PDB file of C-alpha atoms and ligand atoms in Angstrom:
ATOM      1  CA  MET D1205      -5.336   9.353  12.104  1.00  0.00           C
ATOM      2  CA  ARG D1206      -4.660   7.691   8.875  1.00  0.00           C
ATOM      3  CA  PRO D1207      -7.649   7.465   6.378  1.00  0.00           C
ATOM      4  CA  THR D1208      -8.890   4.049   5.854  1.00  0.00           C
ATOM      5  CA  PRO D1209      -7.724   2.622   2.253  1.00  0.00           C
ATOM      6  CA  ASP D1210      -9.321   3.276  -0.687  1.00  0.00           C
ATOM      7  CA  TRP D1211      -9.139  -0.174  -1.982  1.00  0.00           C
ATOM      8  CA  LEU D1212     -11.978  -1.255   0.493  1.00  0.00           C
ATOM      9  CA  VAL D1213     -15.047  -2.372  -1.043  1.00  0.00           C
ATOM     10  CA  ALA D1214     -18.681  -1.404   0.039  1.00  0.00           C
ATOM     11  CA  GLU D1215     -20.498  -3.548   2.278  1.00  0.00           C
ATOM     12  CA  PRO D1216     -22.173  -6.260   2.252  1.00  0.00           C
ATOM     13  CA  HIS D1217     -19.423  -8.168  -0.017  1.00  0.00           C
ATOM     14  CA  GLN D1218     -19.068 -11.527  -1.413  1.00  0.00           C
ATOM     15  CA  ASP D1219     -16.088 -13.502  -1.256  1.00  0.00           C
ATOM     16  CA  VAL D1220     -14.619 -16.141  -3.656  1.00  0.00           C
ATOM     17  CA  ASP D1221     -12.083 -18.401  -2.501  1.00  0.00           C
ATOM     18  CA  LEU D1222      -9.268 -18.829  -5.430  1.00  0.00           C
ATOM     19  CA  GLY D1223      -7.430 -21.365  -3.668  1.00  0.00           C
ATOM     20  CA  VAL D1224      -4.085 -21.530  -1.767  1.00  0.00           C
ATOM     21  CA  LEU D1225      -1.482 -19.089  -1.708  1.00  0.00           C
ATOM     22  CA  LYS D1226       0.788 -20.385   0.727  1.00  0.00           C
ATOM     23  CA  SER D1227       0.985 -23.719   3.023  1.00  0.00           C
ATOM     24  CA  GLY D1228       3.180 -23.945   6.016  1.00  0.00           C
ATOM     25  CA  LYS D1229       3.337 -25.516   9.558  1.00  0.00           C
ATOM     26  CA  GLU D1230       1.585 -22.715  11.503  1.00  0.00           C
ATOM     27  CA  ALA D1231      -0.769 -21.123   8.932  1.00  0.00           C
ATOM     28  CA  GLN D1232      -2.073 -21.639   5.455  1.00  0.00           C
ATOM     29  CA  ILE D1233      -2.964 -18.441   3.257  1.00  0.00           C
ATOM     30  CA  ASN D1234      -5.928 -18.433   0.498  1.00  0.00           C
ATOM     31  CA  LEU D1235      -6.608 -15.957  -1.870  1.00  0.00           C
ATOM     32  CA  ILE D1236      -9.858 -14.374  -1.776  1.00  0.00           C
ATOM     33  CA  GLU D1237     -11.378 -12.672  -4.441  1.00  0.00           C
ATOM     34  CA  ARG D1238     -13.766  -9.761  -2.623  1.00  0.00           C
ATOM     35  CA  GLN D1239     -16.605  -8.178  -4.772  1.00  0.00           C
ATOM     36  CA  GLY D1240     -18.258  -5.162  -2.808  1.00  0.00           C
ATOM     37  CA  ALA D1241     -21.888  -4.056  -3.367  1.00  0.00           C
ATOM     38  CA  ASP D1242     -20.309  -0.801  -5.150  1.00  0.00           C
ATOM     39  CA  GLY D1243     -19.219  -3.230  -7.660  1.00  0.00           C
ATOM     40  CA  ARG D1244     -15.718  -2.774  -7.296  1.00  0.00           C
ATOM     41  CA  ARG D1245     -13.370  -5.607  -6.188  1.00  0.00           C
ATOM     42  CA  CYS D1246     -10.132  -6.509  -4.377  1.00  0.00           C
ATOM     43  CA  LEU D1247      -8.095  -9.518  -3.456  1.00  0.00           C
ATOM     44  CA  VAL D1248      -7.390 -10.563   0.058  1.00  0.00           C
ATOM     45  CA  ALA D1249      -4.951 -13.026   1.892  1.00  0.00           C
ATOM     46  CA  ARG D1250      -6.955 -15.202   4.155  1.00  0.00           C
ATOM     47  CA  LYS D1251      -4.597 -16.530   7.042  1.00  0.00           C
ATOM     48  CA  ARG D1252      -6.015 -19.752   8.998  1.00  0.00           C
ATOM     49  CA  TYR D1253      -3.994 -21.105  11.794  1.00  0.00           C
ATOM     50  CA  LEU D1254      -3.473 -24.604  11.705  1.00  0.00           C
ATOM     51  CA  PRO D1255      -5.571 -26.102  14.645  1.00  0.00           C
ATOM     52  CA  ARG D1256      -3.361 -26.925  17.669  1.00  0.00           C
ATOM     53  CA  GLU D1257      -5.781 -28.304  19.897  1.00  0.00           C
ATOM     54  CA  VAL D1258      -4.622 -29.442  23.579  1.00  0.00           C
ATOM     55  CA  LYS D1259      -7.469 -30.788  25.393  1.00  0.00           C
ATOM     56  CA  GLN D1260      -6.205 -32.656  27.687  1.00  0.00           C
ATOM     57  CA  LYS D1261      -2.972 -33.594  30.438  1.00  0.00           C
ATOM     58  CA  GLY D1262      -0.577 -35.045  28.293  1.00  0.00           C
ATOM     59  CA  ALA D1263      -1.819 -33.831  24.774  1.00  0.00           C
ATOM     60  CA  LEU D1264       0.893 -31.600  24.312  1.00  0.00           C
ATOM     61  CA  GLU D1265       3.713 -33.593  24.785  1.00  0.00           C
ATOM     62  CA  ALA D1266       2.189 -35.770  22.402  1.00  0.00           C
ATOM     63  CA  LEU D1267       1.780 -33.287  19.971  1.00  0.00           C
ATOM     64  CA  GLY D1268       5.530 -33.275  19.967  1.00  0.00           C
ATOM     65  CA  VAL D1269       8.348 -31.069  21.050  1.00  0.00           C
ATOM     66  CA  GLN D1270       7.920 -28.591  18.320  1.00  0.00           C
ATOM     67  CA  HIS D1271       4.484 -27.806  19.264  1.00  0.00           C
ATOM     68  CA  ALA D1272       4.808 -28.115  22.852  1.00  0.00           C
ATOM     69  CA  SER D1273       8.081 -25.579  22.935  1.00  0.00           C
ATOM     70  CA  THR D1274       5.566 -23.214  20.446  1.00  0.00           C
ATOM     71  CA  PHE D1275       3.329 -23.489  23.222  1.00  0.00           C
ATOM     72  CA  ARG D1276       5.857 -22.237  25.963  1.00  0.00           C
ATOM     73  CA  ASN D1277       7.317 -19.767  23.754  1.00  0.00           C
ATOM     74  CA  ASP D1278       3.682 -18.168  23.464  1.00  0.00           C
ATOM     75  CA  VAL D1279       4.063 -17.823  26.977  1.00  0.00           C
ATOM     76  CA  GLN D1280       6.924 -16.187  27.196  1.00  0.00           C
ATOM     77  CA  TYR D1281       5.684 -13.733  23.935  1.00  0.00           C
ATOM     78  CA  ARG D1282       2.347 -13.156  26.145  1.00  0.00           C
ATOM     79  CA  GLU D1283       3.724 -11.814  29.462  1.00  0.00           C
ATOM     80  CA  GLY D1284       2.933  -8.819  30.163  1.00  0.00           C
ATOM     81  CA  ARG D1285      -0.126  -9.190  27.773  1.00  0.00           C
ATOM     82  CA  GLN D1286      -3.491  -8.731  29.444  1.00  0.00           C
ATOM     83  CA  PHE D1287      -5.538 -11.265  30.692  1.00  0.00           C
ATOM     84  CA  ARG D1288      -7.769  -9.333  32.643  1.00  0.00           C
ATOM     85  CA  LYS D1289      -8.766 -11.768  35.093  1.00  0.00           C
ATOM     86  CA  THR D1290      -6.874 -12.971  37.769  1.00  0.00           C
ATOM     87  CA  ARG D1291      -8.045 -16.838  37.220  1.00  0.00           C
ATOM     88  CA  ASP D1292      -7.215 -16.485  33.486  1.00  0.00           C
ATOM     89  CA  ARG D1293      -3.808 -14.974  34.417  1.00  0.00           C
ATOM     90  CA  ARG D1294      -2.843 -17.604  36.739  1.00  0.00           C
ATOM     91  CA  ALA D1295      -4.029 -20.612  34.312  1.00  0.00           C
ATOM     92  CA  VAL D1296      -1.934 -19.313  31.626  1.00  0.00           C
ATOM     93  CA  GLU D1297       1.129 -19.101  33.629  1.00  0.00           C
ATOM     94  CA  ARG D1298       0.503 -22.730  35.007  1.00  0.00           C
ATOM     95  CA  MET D1299      -0.122 -23.483  31.446  1.00  0.00           C
ATOM     96  CA  SER D1300      -3.184 -25.586  32.735  1.00  0.00           C
ATOM     97  CA  THR D1301      -5.584 -26.978  29.570  1.00  0.00           C
ATOM     98  CA  TYR D1302      -7.703 -24.049  30.349  1.00  0.00           C
ATOM     99  CA  GLY D1303      -4.813 -21.589  30.061  1.00  0.00           C
ATOM    100  CA  LYS D1304      -3.581 -23.210  26.564  1.00  0.00           C
ATOM    101  CA  ARG D1305      -6.886 -22.704  25.393  1.00  0.00           C
ATOM    102  CA  LEU D1306      -6.781 -19.116  26.176  1.00  0.00           C
ATOM    103  CA  LEU D1307      -3.774 -18.466  24.467  1.00  0.00           C
ATOM    104  CA  GLN D1308      -5.132 -20.608  21.326  1.00  0.00           C
ATOM    105  CA  ASP D1309      -8.300 -18.232  20.931  1.00  0.00           C
ATOM    106  CA  ARG D1310      -6.297 -14.690  21.549  1.00  0.00           C
ATOM    107  CA  TRP D1311      -4.298 -15.442  18.587  1.00  0.00           C
ATOM    108  CA  THR D1312      -5.643 -14.360  15.673  1.00  0.00           C
ATOM    109  CA  GLY D1313      -7.338 -11.486  17.649  1.00  0.00           C
ATOM    110  CA  HIS D1314      -3.606 -10.350  18.742  1.00  0.00           C
ATOM    111  CA  GLU D1315      -2.220 -10.624  15.053  1.00  0.00           C
ATOM    112  CA  HIS D1316      -5.062  -8.227  14.051  1.00  0.00           C
ATOM    113  CA  ASP D1317      -4.535  -5.505  16.930  1.00  0.00           C
ATOM    114  CA  VAL D1318      -1.050  -5.520  16.621  1.00  0.00           C
ATOM    115  CA  MET D1319      -1.192  -4.840  12.617  1.00  0.00           C
ATOM    116  CA  LEU D1320      -3.952  -1.916  12.963  1.00  0.00           C
ATOM    117  CA  ARG D1321      -1.943  -0.434  15.479  1.00  0.00           C
ATOM    118  CA  LEU D1322       1.201  -0.556  13.473  1.00  0.00           C
ATOM    119  CA  TRP D1323      -0.893   0.672  10.103  1.00  0.00           C
ATOM    120  CA  GLU D1324      -2.063   3.467  12.156  1.00  0.00           C
ATOM    121  CA  CYS D1325       1.576   4.544  12.937  1.00  0.00           C
ATOM    122  CA  GLY D1326       2.227   4.464   9.207  1.00  0.00           C
ATOM    123  CA  VAL D1327       4.084   1.309   9.462  1.00  0.00           C
ATOM    124  CA  THR D1328       4.300  -0.704   6.102  1.00  0.00           C
ATOM    125  CA  VAL D1329       2.235  -3.319   7.035  1.00  0.00           C
ATOM    126  CA  PRO D1330      -0.995  -5.281   5.155  1.00  0.00           C
ATOM    127  CA  TYR D1331      -3.999  -3.546   6.268  1.00  0.00           C
ATOM    128  CA  PRO D1332      -5.778  -5.851   8.717  1.00  0.00           C
ATOM    129  CA  LEU D1333      -9.336  -6.466   7.822  1.00  0.00           C
ATOM    130  CA  SER D1334     -10.987  -8.614  10.201  1.00  0.00           C
ATOM    131  CA  TYR D1335     -10.476 -11.816  12.172  1.00  0.00           C
ATOM    132  CA  GLY D1336     -12.747 -14.852  13.713  1.00  0.00           C
ATOM    133  CA  ASP D1337     -11.952 -18.097  15.581  1.00  0.00           C
ATOM    134  CA  ASP D1338      -9.075 -19.355  13.647  1.00  0.00           C
ATOM    135  CA  VAL D1339      -8.755 -16.833  10.466  1.00  0.00           C
ATOM    136  CA  PHE D1340      -7.690 -13.753   9.768  1.00  0.00           C
ATOM    137  CA  ASP D1341      -8.354 -10.998   6.634  1.00  0.00           C
ATOM    138  CA  LEU D1342      -5.801  -8.892   5.710  1.00  0.00           C
ATOM    139  CA  GLN D1343      -5.075  -6.840   2.639  1.00  0.00           C
ATOM    140  CA  TYR D1344      -3.338  -9.133  -0.115  1.00  0.00           C
ATOM    141  CA  ILE D1345       0.027  -7.734  -1.466  1.00  0.00           C
ATOM    142  CA  GLY D1346       0.686  -8.896  -4.975  1.00  0.00           C
ATOM    143  CA  ASP D1347      -1.458  -8.692  -8.377  1.00  0.00           C
ATOM    144  CA  ASP D1348      -3.524 -11.035 -10.076  1.00  0.00           C
ATOM    145  CA  ARG D1349      -0.565 -12.645 -11.600  1.00  0.00           C
ATOM    146  CA  GLN D1350       1.336 -13.363  -8.517  1.00  0.00           C
ATOM    147  CA  ALA D1351       1.823 -12.786  -4.758  1.00  0.00           C
ATOM    148  CA  ALA D1352       4.769 -10.584  -3.385  1.00  0.00           C
ATOM    149  CA  PRO D1353       7.639 -12.831  -2.868  1.00  0.00           C
ATOM    150  CA  GLN D1354       9.149 -13.063   0.482  1.00  0.00           C
ATOM    151  CA  LEU D1355      12.526 -10.914   0.508  1.00  0.00           C
ATOM    152  CA  PHE D1356      14.675 -13.878   0.917  1.00  0.00           C
ATOM    153  CA  ALA D1357      13.102 -14.844  -2.601  1.00  0.00           C
ATOM    154  CA  ALA D1358      13.107 -11.518  -4.161  1.00  0.00           C
ATOM    155  CA  ARG D1359      16.565 -11.455  -6.044  1.00  0.00           C
ATOM    156  CA  LEU D1360      17.141  -7.966  -5.430  1.00  0.00           C
ATOM    157  CA  HIS D1361      19.924  -5.991  -7.319  1.00  0.00           C
ATOM    158  CA  PRO D1362      22.244  -4.133  -4.951  1.00  0.00           C
ATOM    159  CA  ASP D1363      20.610  -0.705  -5.368  1.00  0.00           C
ATOM    160  CA  GLU D1364      17.350  -2.574  -4.454  1.00  0.00           C
ATOM    161  CA  LEU D1365      18.759  -4.326  -1.594  1.00  0.00           C
ATOM    162  CA  ARG D1366      20.131  -0.881  -0.615  1.00  0.00           C
ATOM    163  CA  ALA D1367      16.757   0.799  -0.661  1.00  0.00           C
ATOM    164  CA  ALA D1368      14.967  -2.736   1.141  1.00  0.00           C
ATOM    165  CA  PHE D1369      17.210  -1.881   3.970  1.00  0.00           C
ATOM    166  CA  ASP D1370      16.606   1.622   4.222  1.00  0.00           C
ATOM    167  CA  GLN D1371      13.101   0.560   4.408  1.00  0.00           C
ATOM    168  CA  LEU D1372      13.973  -2.096   6.843  1.00  0.00           C
ATOM    169  CA  ILE D1373      15.748   0.612   9.333  1.00  0.00           C
ATOM    170  CA  SER D1374      12.642   3.064   8.772  1.00  0.00           C
ATOM    171  CA  GLY D1375      10.264   0.316   9.215  1.00  0.00           C
ATOM    172  CA  LEU D1376      12.097  -0.582  12.647  1.00  0.00           C
ATOM    173  CA  GLN D1377      11.998   3.024  13.980  1.00  0.00           C
ATOM    174  CA  ALA D1378       8.423   3.090  13.144  1.00  0.00           C
ATOM    175  CA  LEU D1379       8.044  -0.165  15.273  1.00  0.00           C
ATOM    176  CA  ALA D1380      10.259   0.810  18.103  1.00  0.00           C
ATOM    177  CA  ALA D1381       8.091   4.429  18.255  1.00  0.00           C
ATOM    178  CA  ALA D1382       4.961   2.227  18.733  1.00  0.00           C
ATOM    179  CA  GLY D1383       6.533   0.046  21.456  1.00  0.00           C
ATOM    180  CA  VAL D1384       6.292  -3.345  19.252  1.00  0.00           C
ATOM    181  CA  ALA D1385       9.023  -5.621  18.829  1.00  0.00           C
ATOM    182  CA  HIS D1386       7.936  -8.127  15.790  1.00  0.00           C
ATOM    183  CA  GLY D1387       9.635 -11.376  17.635  1.00  0.00           C
ATOM    184  CA  ASP D1388      10.195 -12.962  14.470  1.00  0.00           C
ATOM    185  CA  LEU D1389      11.839 -10.864  11.791  1.00  0.00           C
ATOM    186  CA  SER D1390      13.538 -12.405   9.224  1.00  0.00           C
ATOM    187  CA  ALA D1391      13.651 -12.232   5.536  1.00  0.00           C
ATOM    188  CA  TYR D1392      10.778 -14.763   5.435  1.00  0.00           C
ATOM    189  CA  ASN D1393       8.645 -12.482   6.947  1.00  0.00           C
ATOM    190  CA  LEU D1394       9.047  -9.163   4.610  1.00  0.00           C
ATOM    191  CA  LEU D1395       7.423  -8.913   1.433  1.00  0.00           C
ATOM    192  CA  TRP D1396       9.183  -6.939  -1.194  1.00  0.00           C
ATOM    193  CA  TRP D1397       6.450  -5.584  -3.839  1.00  0.00           C
ATOM    194  CA  ASP D1398       6.542  -2.471  -6.005  1.00  0.00           C
ATOM    195  CA  GLU D1399       9.949  -1.143  -4.643  1.00  0.00           C
ATOM    196  CA  THR D1400       8.095  -1.343  -1.240  1.00  0.00           C
ATOM    197  CA  LEU D1401       9.424  -3.702   1.623  1.00  0.00           C
ATOM    198  CA  TRP D1402       6.331  -4.906   3.736  1.00  0.00           C
ATOM    199  CA  PHE D1403       6.459  -6.374   7.263  1.00  0.00           C
ATOM    200  CA  ILE D1404       4.236  -9.429   8.045  1.00  0.00           C
ATOM    201  CA  ASP D1405       3.960 -12.109  10.627  1.00  0.00           C
ATOM    202  CA  PHE D1406       2.975 -10.792  13.657  1.00  0.00           C
ATOM    203  CA  PRO D1407       1.262 -13.465  16.227  1.00  0.00           C
ATOM    204  CA  GLN D1408       4.398 -13.310  18.396  1.00  0.00           C
ATOM    205  CA  ALA D1409       5.075  -9.545  18.366  1.00  0.00           C
ATOM    206  CA  VAL D1410       5.350  -8.080  21.740  1.00  0.00           C
ATOM    207  CA  ASP D1411       4.646  -4.691  23.796  1.00  0.00           C
ATOM    208  CA  ILE D1412       8.469  -3.916  24.314  1.00  0.00           C
ATOM    209  CA  ALA D1413       7.494  -2.122  27.647  1.00  0.00           C
ATOM    210  CA  ALA D1414       4.961  -4.564  28.997  1.00  0.00           C
ATOM    211  CA  ASN D1415       7.087  -7.631  28.099  1.00  0.00           C
ATOM    212  CA  PRO D1416       9.799  -8.421  30.645  1.00  0.00           C
ATOM    213  CA  GLN D1417      11.730 -10.217  27.397  1.00  0.00           C
ATOM    214  CA  GLY D1418      10.502  -7.371  24.922  1.00  0.00           C
ATOM    215  CA  LEU D1419      14.384  -5.698  24.609  1.00  0.00           C
ATOM    216  CA  ASN D1420      15.623  -9.390  24.033  1.00  0.00           C
ATOM    217  CA  PHE D1421      13.263 -10.074  21.271  1.00  0.00           C
ATOM    218  CA  LEU D1422      14.053  -6.382  19.792  1.00  0.00           C
ATOM    219  CA  HIS D1423      17.586  -7.533  19.967  1.00  0.00           C
ATOM    220  CA  ALA D1424      17.440 -11.109  18.187  1.00  0.00           C
ATOM    221  CA  ASP D1425      15.238  -9.377  15.522  1.00  0.00           C
ATOM    222  CA  VAL D1426      17.687  -6.842  14.680  1.00  0.00           C
ATOM    223  CA  VAL D1427      20.549  -8.869  14.733  1.00  0.00           C
ATOM    224  CA  ASN D1428      19.058 -12.005  12.360  1.00  0.00           C
ATOM    225  CA  ILE D1429      17.637  -9.291   9.773  1.00  0.00           C
ATOM    226  CA  CYS D1430      21.060  -7.580   9.836  1.00  0.00           C
ATOM    227  CA  GLN D1431      23.021 -10.594   9.484  1.00  0.00           C
ATOM    228  CA  TRP D1432      20.980 -11.398   5.993  1.00  0.00           C
ATOM    229  CA  PHE D1433      21.563  -8.093   5.052  1.00  0.00           C
ATOM    230  CA  GLY D1434      24.991  -8.338   5.714  1.00  0.00           C
ATOM    231  CA  ARG D1435      25.719 -11.419   3.831  1.00  0.00           C
ATOM    232  CA  GLY D1436      24.098  -9.476   0.832  1.00  0.00           C
ATOM    233  CA  GLY D1437      26.650  -6.985   0.860  1.00  0.00           C
ATOM    234  CA  ILE D1438      25.417  -4.341   3.003  1.00  0.00           C
ATOM    235  CA  ALA D1439      27.987  -2.967   5.822  1.00  0.00           C
ATOM    236  CA  VAL D1440      25.526  -3.104   9.064  1.00  0.00           C
ATOM    237  CA  ASP D1441      26.639  -3.218  12.735  1.00  0.00           C
ATOM    238  CA  ALA D1442      23.440  -4.650  14.255  1.00  0.00           C
ATOM    239  CA  GLU D1443      24.785  -3.144  17.868  1.00  0.00           C
ATOM    240  CA  VAL D1444      24.712   0.376  16.300  1.00  0.00           C
ATOM    241  CA  VAL D1445      21.125  -0.352  14.886  1.00  0.00           C
ATOM    242  CA  PHE D1446      19.909  -1.427  18.214  1.00  0.00           C
ATOM    243  CA  ALA D1447      21.112   1.256  19.955  1.00  0.00           C
ATOM    244  CA  ASP D1448      19.603   3.747  17.940  1.00  0.00           C
ATOM    245  CA  LEU D1449      16.332   1.784  18.520  1.00  0.00           C
ATOM    246  CA  LEU D1450      16.355   2.186  22.148  1.00  0.00           C
ATOM    247  CA  GLY D1451      16.911   5.605  21.627  1.00  0.00           C
ATOM    248  CA  LEU D1452      13.244   5.706  20.347  1.00  0.00           C
ATOM    249  CA  LEU D1453      11.319   4.097  22.791  1.00  0.00           C
TER     250      LEU D1453
HETATM  251  N1  LIG I2392      -0.693 -10.028   3.267  1.00  0.00           N
HETATM  252  C1  LIG I2392      -0.275 -11.025   2.157  1.00  0.00           C
HETATM  253  N2  LIG I2392       0.088 -10.825   0.773  1.00  0.00           N
HETATM  254  C2  LIG I2392       0.784 -11.739  -0.185  1.00  0.00           C
HETATM  255  N3  LIG I2392       1.293 -12.875   0.448  1.00  0.00           N
HETATM  256  C3  LIG I2392       1.103 -13.150   1.807  1.00  0.00           C
HETATM  257  C4  LIG I2392       0.466 -12.126   2.923  1.00  0.00           C
HETATM  258  N4  LIG I2392       0.503 -12.831   4.066  1.00  0.00           N
HETATM  259  C5  LIG I2392       1.395 -13.742   3.966  1.00  0.00           C
HETATM  260  N5  LIG I2392       1.629 -14.111   2.639  1.00  0.00           N
HETATM  261  C6  LIG I2392       2.323 -15.272   2.058  1.00  0.00           C
HETATM  262  O1  LIG I2392       2.070 -16.196   3.108  1.00  0.00           O
HETATM  263  C7  LIG I2392       3.249 -16.813   3.558  1.00  0.00           C
HETATM  264  C8  LIG I2392       3.000 -17.342   5.277  1.00  0.00           C
HETATM  265  O2  LIG I2392       2.470 -16.116   5.857  1.00  0.00           O
HETATM  266  P1  LIG I2392       2.712 -15.710   7.604  1.00  0.00           P
HETATM  267  O3  LIG I2392       4.235 -15.432   7.289  1.00  0.00           O
HETATM  268  O4  LIG I2392       1.917 -14.568   8.132  1.00  0.00           O
HETATM  269  O5  LIG I2392       2.568 -17.013   8.160  1.00  0.00           O
HETATM  270  P2  LIG I2392       3.543 -18.018   9.059  1.00  0.00           P
HETATM  271  O6  LIG I2392       2.851 -18.272  10.313  1.00  0.00           O
HETATM  272  O7  LIG I2392       4.808 -17.647   8.652  1.00  0.00           O
HETATM  273  O8  LIG I2392       3.106 -19.496   8.171  1.00  0.00           O
HETATM  274  P3  LIG I2392       4.115 -20.749   7.789  1.00  0.00           P
HETATM  275  O9  LIG I2392       5.188 -20.795   9.263  1.00  0.00           O
HETATM  276  O10 LIG I2392       2.750 -21.422   7.753  1.00  0.00           O
HETATM  277  O11 LIG I2392       4.990 -20.495   6.787  1.00  0.00           O
HETATM  278  C9  LIG I2392       4.211 -15.241   3.540  1.00  0.00           C
HETATM  279  O12 LIG I2392       5.426 -15.903   3.921  1.00  0.00           O
HETATM  280  C10 LIG I2392       3.823 -15.014   2.464  1.00  0.00           C
HETATM  281  O13 LIG I2392       4.580 -15.316   1.588  1.00  0.00           O
HETATM  282 MG1  LIG I2393       6.121 -16.500   8.442  1.00  0.00          MG
END
């Protein structure tokens, strides 16, 4: 069992919102300063999922193609995930209003649970702290001056790129050993900080064994990120990487 991080501050704590770190189409990340009862402080990233209200029939389409496909993908991603009640499972499969609501509610908890599982398996992911209805608190990667850059913007020297690639491979191996496919792996969902590669953004992650599309997601992830490293000058055969990962499942 991996010991809990030593930077966790004692409860009860007080939070001060320092403002928006990143704002995008799916989520907004705020930087939170947390003061613990023990007088220690730490920084926390607070991810707030942007609302995707689907209240009535037709509302999904009214939101536009992009959102509609997000929801459809959602079902694809979540196949094999457990909705304990048959009624719930059917509602999700039929994409009834109730089913869509269920999917939305599951979003934050799922990302938290996947990241905790991965963190416990030793994968380099920010430590997940807690989640609520539409927010998810996690370890902030960066310092007081700047947040860790996404890999695509990190301007790595060739030897750093090589180190990042080696860490990518060991991270993918750890993910595969944990039975998880990221599902949206790219140089946007990897952070580079202090010579370390961090995997982030897991709401769409799937259990490879339980999800009929699991291997397809894993394959797409590997091809996508290997292409990025390939363009940077790392000679890599994505199919070989994929085949090696299959051996770890
Ligand atoms: N723990 C963290 N520490 C520092 N920065 C973070 C952390 N988590 C996320 N970020 C920053 O916020 C960005 C968005 O986070 P994330 O990838 O989890 O959400 P997203 O769903 O992709 O959001 P969007 O689609 O709106 O970009 C990241 O690319 C990264 O720059
Ligand atoms: Mg992202």
